[in-house]
PDB file of C-alpha atoms in Angstrom:
ATOM      1  CA  MET Y 781      10.390  59.850 -73.712  1.00 46.00           C
ATOM      2  CA  HIS Y 782      13.669  61.616 -72.971  1.00 62.00           C
ATOM      3  CA  GLY Y 783      15.133  58.902 -70.711  1.00 73.00           C
ATOM      4  CA  LYS Y 784      11.912  58.145 -68.824  1.00 84.00           C
ATOM      5  CA  LYS Y 785      10.569  54.620 -68.509  1.00 88.00           C
ATOM      6  CA  ASP Y 786       7.309  54.329 -70.444  1.00 89.00           C
ATOM      7  CA  GLY Y 787       5.549  51.282 -71.929  1.00 92.00           C
ATOM      8  CA  THR Y 788       6.495  47.703 -71.115  1.00 96.00           C
ATOM      9  CA  GLY Y 789       9.958  46.707 -69.999  1.00 94.00           C
ATOM     10  CA  ARG Y 790      12.310  45.440 -67.343  1.00 96.00           C
ATOM     11  CA  PHE Y 791      14.303  47.381 -64.750  1.00 95.00           C
ATOM     12  CA  THR Y 792      16.981  46.087 -62.370  1.00 96.00           C
ATOM     13  CA  TRP Y 793      18.016  47.958 -59.213  1.00 95.00           C
ATOM     14  CA  ALA Y 794      21.545  47.969 -57.780  1.00 97.00           C
ATOM     15  CA  ASP Y 795      20.537  45.517 -55.010  1.00 97.00           C
ATOM     16  CA  GLY Y 796      19.391  42.948 -57.606  1.00 97.00           C
ATOM     17  CA  SER Y 797      15.646  43.599 -57.281  1.00 98.00           C
ATOM     18  CA  THR Y 798      13.823  43.552 -60.627  1.00 98.00           C
ATOM     19  CA  TYR Y 799      10.546  44.714 -62.105  1.00 97.00           C
ATOM     20  CA  GLN Y 800       9.073  43.397 -65.347  1.00 98.00           C
ATOM     21  CA  GLY Y 801       5.905  45.018 -66.611  1.00 97.00           C
ATOM     22  CA  ALA Y 802       4.219  48.300 -67.406  1.00 97.00           C
ATOM     23  CA  PHE Y 803       5.686  51.759 -66.811  1.00 96.00           C
ATOM     24  CA  GLN Y 804       4.095  55.160 -67.297  1.00 95.00           C
ATOM     25  CA  ASP Y 805       5.920  58.474 -67.020  1.00 93.00           C
ATOM     26  CA  ASN Y 806       8.837  56.847 -65.167  1.00 92.00           C
ATOM     27  CA  ASN Y 807       6.554  55.074 -62.640  1.00 95.00           C
ATOM     28  CA  ILE Y 808       5.581  51.438 -62.180  1.00 96.00           C
ATOM     29  CA  GLN Y 809       2.031  51.607 -63.475  1.00 96.00           C
ATOM     30  CA  GLY Y 810      -0.286  48.812 -64.644  1.00 97.00           C
ATOM     31  CA  PHE Y 811       0.361  45.074 -64.421  1.00 98.00           C
ATOM     32  CA  GLY Y 812       3.778  43.737 -63.552  1.00 98.00           C
ATOM     33  CA  THR Y 813       6.006  41.520 -61.450  1.00 98.00           C
ATOM     34  CA  TYR Y 814       8.422  42.852 -58.839  1.00 98.00           C
ATOM     35  CA  ASN Y 815      11.081  40.497 -57.448  1.00 98.00           C
ATOM     36  CA  TRP Y 816      12.895  41.732 -54.344  1.00 98.00           C
ATOM     37  CA  ALA Y 817      16.523  40.712 -53.853  1.00 98.00           C
ATOM     38  CA  ASP Y 818      15.525  38.869 -50.623  1.00 98.00           C
ATOM     39  CA  GLY Y 819      13.209  36.508 -52.533  1.00 98.00           C
ATOM     40  CA  ARG Y 820       9.840  38.208 -52.044  1.00 98.00           C
ATOM     41  CA  LYS Y 821       7.694  38.563 -55.170  1.00 98.00           C
ATOM     42  CA  PHE Y 822       4.555  40.490 -56.100  1.00 98.00           C
ATOM     43  CA  GLU Y 823       2.664  39.914 -59.330  1.00 98.00           C
ATOM     44  CA  GLY Y 824      -0.294  42.177 -59.922  1.00 98.00           C
ATOM     45  CA  ASP Y 825      -1.560  45.711 -60.365  1.00 98.00           C
ATOM     46  CA  TRP Y 826       0.452  48.872 -59.646  1.00 98.00           C
ATOM     47  CA  ILE Y 827      -0.385  52.583 -59.506  1.00 97.00           C
ATOM     48  CA  ASN Y 828       2.346  55.200 -59.004  1.00 96.00           C
ATOM     49  CA  ASN Y 829       4.948  52.662 -57.801  1.00 97.00           C
ATOM     50  CA  LYS Y 830       2.554  51.103 -55.243  1.00 98.00           C
ATOM     51  CA  MET Y 831       0.690  47.798 -55.158  1.00 98.00           C
ATOM     52  CA  GLU Y 832      -2.891  48.799 -55.943  1.00 98.00           C
ATOM     53  CA  GLY Y 833      -5.702  46.515 -57.110  1.00 98.00           C
ATOM     54  CA  LYS Y 834      -5.384  42.728 -57.211  1.00 98.00           C
ATOM     55  CA  GLY Y 835      -2.280  40.650 -56.933  1.00 98.00           C
ATOM     56  CA  VAL Y 836      -0.334  37.777 -55.424  1.00 98.00           C
ATOM     57  CA  PHE Y 837       2.485  38.367 -52.941  1.00 98.00           C
ATOM     58  CA  ARG Y 838       4.848  35.459 -52.170  1.00 98.00           C
ATOM     59  CA  TRP Y 839       7.471  35.149 -49.440  1.00 98.00           C
ATOM     60  CA  PRO Y 840      10.518  32.873 -49.756  1.00 98.00           C
ATOM     61  CA  ASP Y 841       9.351  30.776 -46.760  1.00 98.00           C
ATOM     62  CA  GLY Y 842       6.191  29.695 -48.643  1.00 98.00           C
ATOM     63  CA  ARG Y 843       3.681  32.207 -47.284  1.00 98.00           C
ATOM     64  CA  ARG Y 844       1.349  33.705 -49.899  1.00 98.00           C
ATOM     65  CA  TYR Y 845      -1.342  36.387 -50.048  1.00 98.00           C
ATOM     66  CA  GLU Y 846      -3.837  36.550 -52.916  1.00 98.00           C
ATOM     67  CA  GLY Y 847      -6.168  39.506 -52.933  1.00 98.00           C
ATOM     68  CA  GLU Y 848      -6.684  43.217 -53.004  1.00 98.00           C
ATOM     69  CA  TYR Y 849      -4.258  46.033 -52.244  1.00 98.00           C
ATOM     70  CA  VAL Y 850      -4.676  49.760 -51.618  1.00 98.00           C
ATOM     71  CA  ASP Y 851      -1.666  52.052 -51.238  1.00 97.00           C
ATOM     72  CA  ASP Y 852       0.835  49.166 -50.905  1.00 97.00           C
ATOM     73  CA  LYS Y 853      -1.209  47.410 -48.166  1.00 98.00           C
ATOM     74  CA  LYS Y 854      -3.597  44.461 -48.059  1.00 98.00           C
ATOM     75  CA  GLU Y 855      -7.061  46.002 -48.155  1.00 98.00           C
ATOM     76  CA  GLY Y 856     -10.482  44.604 -49.040  1.00 98.00           C
ATOM     77  CA  HIS Y 857     -10.856  40.858 -49.571  1.00 98.00           C
ATOM     78  CA  GLY Y 858      -7.976  38.411 -49.655  1.00 98.00           C
ATOM     79  CA  THR Y 859      -6.611  35.036 -48.669  1.00 98.00           C
ATOM     80  CA  PHE Y 860      -3.390  34.425 -46.748  1.00 98.00           C
ATOM     81  CA  PHE Y 861      -1.800  30.964 -46.935  1.00 98.00           C
ATOM     82  CA  TRP Y 862       0.822  29.559 -44.559  1.00 98.00           C
ATOM     83  CA  PRO Y 863       3.209  26.798 -45.682  1.00 98.00           C
ATOM     84  CA  ASP Y 864       1.834  24.366 -43.058  1.00 97.00           C
ATOM     85  CA  GLY Y 865      -1.649  24.472 -44.650  1.00 97.00           C
ATOM     86  CA  ARG Y 866      -3.295  27.129 -42.480  1.00 98.00           C
ATOM     87  CA  LYS Y 867      -5.347  29.762 -44.272  1.00 98.00           C
ATOM     88  CA  TYR Y 868      -7.218  32.990 -43.523  1.00 98.00           C
ATOM     89  CA  GLU Y 869      -9.800  34.227 -46.011  1.00 98.00           C
ATOM     90  CA  GLY Y 870     -11.722  37.411 -45.429  1.00 98.00           C
ATOM     91  CA  GLY Y 871     -11.462  41.119 -44.839  1.00 98.00           C
ATOM     92  CA  TRP Y 872      -8.268  43.184 -44.646  1.00 98.00           C
ATOM     93  CA  LYS Y 873      -7.691  46.782 -43.651  1.00 98.00           C
ATOM     94  CA  ASN Y 874      -4.420  48.706 -43.547  1.00 97.00           C
ATOM     95  CA  GLY Y 875      -2.438  45.510 -44.136  1.00 97.00           C
ATOM     96  CA  LYS Y 876      -4.085  43.492 -41.333  1.00 98.00           C
ATOM     97  CA  GLN Y 877      -6.970  41.044 -40.967  1.00 98.00           C
ATOM     98  CA  HIS Y 878     -10.109  43.038 -40.271  1.00 98.00           C
ATOM     99  CA  GLY Y 879     -13.817  42.254 -40.308  1.00 97.00           C
ATOM    100  CA  GLN Y 880     -15.375  38.903 -41.142  1.00 97.00           C
ATOM    101  CA  GLY Y 881     -13.068  36.031 -41.968  1.00 98.00           C
ATOM    102  CA  LYS Y 882     -12.669  32.298 -42.112  1.00 97.00           C
ATOM    103  CA  TYR Y 883      -9.663  30.542 -40.590  1.00 97.00           C
ATOM    104  CA  THR Y 884      -8.694  27.059 -41.705  1.00 97.00           C
ATOM    105  CA  SER Y 885      -6.291  25.109 -39.485  1.00 97.00           C
ATOM    106  CA  ALA Y 886      -3.466  22.912 -40.812  1.00 97.00           C
ATOM    107  CA  ASN Y 887      -5.723  19.841 -40.388  1.00 96.00           C
ATOM    108  CA  GLY Y 888      -8.548  21.453 -42.411  1.00 95.00           C
ATOM    109  CA  LYS Y 889     -10.851  22.511 -39.570  1.00 96.00           C
ATOM    110  CA  GLU Y 890     -12.669  25.750 -40.442  1.00 96.00           C
ATOM    111  CA  LYS Y 891     -13.835  28.483 -38.064  1.00 96.00           C
ATOM    112  CA  GLU Y 892     -15.517  31.762 -38.873  1.00 97.00           C
ATOM    113  CA  GLY Y 893     -14.831  34.843 -36.831  1.00 97.00           C
ATOM    114  CA  GLU Y 894     -14.316  38.559 -36.485  1.00 97.00           C
ATOM    115  CA  TRP Y 895     -10.928  40.297 -36.658  1.00 98.00           C
ATOM    116  CA  SER Y 896      -9.909  43.824 -35.743  1.00 97.00           C
ATOM    117  CA  ASP Y 897      -6.544  45.375 -36.532  1.00 97.00           C
ATOM    118  CA  GLY Y 898      -4.968  41.966 -37.153  1.00 96.00           C
ATOM    119  CA  LYS Y 899      -6.314  40.283 -34.020  1.00 96.00           C
ATOM    120  CA  ARG Y 900      -9.172  37.834 -33.732  1.00 96.00           C
ATOM    121  CA  VAL Y 901     -11.801  39.281 -31.422  1.00 96.00           C
ATOM    122  CA  ALA Y 902     -14.501  36.584 -31.652  1.00 96.00           C
ATOM    123  CA  TRP Y 903     -15.324  33.191 -33.090  1.00 96.00           C
ATOM    124  CA  HIS Y 904     -18.828  32.812 -34.522  1.00 92.00           C
ATOM    125  CA  GLN Y 905     -20.868  29.865 -33.315  1.00 79.00           C
ATOM    126  CA  ARG Y 906     -22.196  27.572 -36.007  1.00 67.00           C
ATOM    127  CA  THR Y 907     -25.685  26.199 -35.629  1.00 56.00           C
ATOM    128  CA  ALA Y 908     -26.399  22.495 -36.122  1.00 52.00           C
ATOM    129  CA  ASP Y 909     -27.711  23.046 -39.670  1.00 51.00           C
ATOM    130  CA  GLN Y 910     -24.424  24.781 -40.665  1.00 50.00           C
ATOM    131  CA  GLN Y 911     -22.209  21.824 -39.710  1.00 50.00           C
TER     132      GLN Y 911
END
C-alpha cells in the first residue's frame, strides 16, 4: 500500500523497540506483541497504536498485569502480580485500581476491599460463613 504498513509483520524502531503483529493503514491494529528497548513487553489487542482490549503487560522486574485496556490504560477487570507473590484482582479505571478488588499477600492471605484512584479506601469484613 504505497509504503504503508498493512497486514502482519515486524517493525523495529531506532531505539531497539520492536512490534510483531497486525498493522492496518500504517497503524498498530489487531493482535500483536510490542517489546520496549527497556525490557517491558505487551502482548494483546491494539487499536490505532494503543493498547485496547485484553492483554498481558510484563515488566523486567517480574511484575505482570493480565486484563483489559482502554486507550493505553488498565481499565475494566484485571489482575496485577508482584514478583514476591502479592496479587491484586479486581476493577481498574484510568490505569489505577478502582472499585471492588481482592488483594492476596505474599503468604497467600486474601482480603477483599474497595479501591479509589489507586488507593485502598476500605477492607470488607468477612462473616464467619465466608471464612
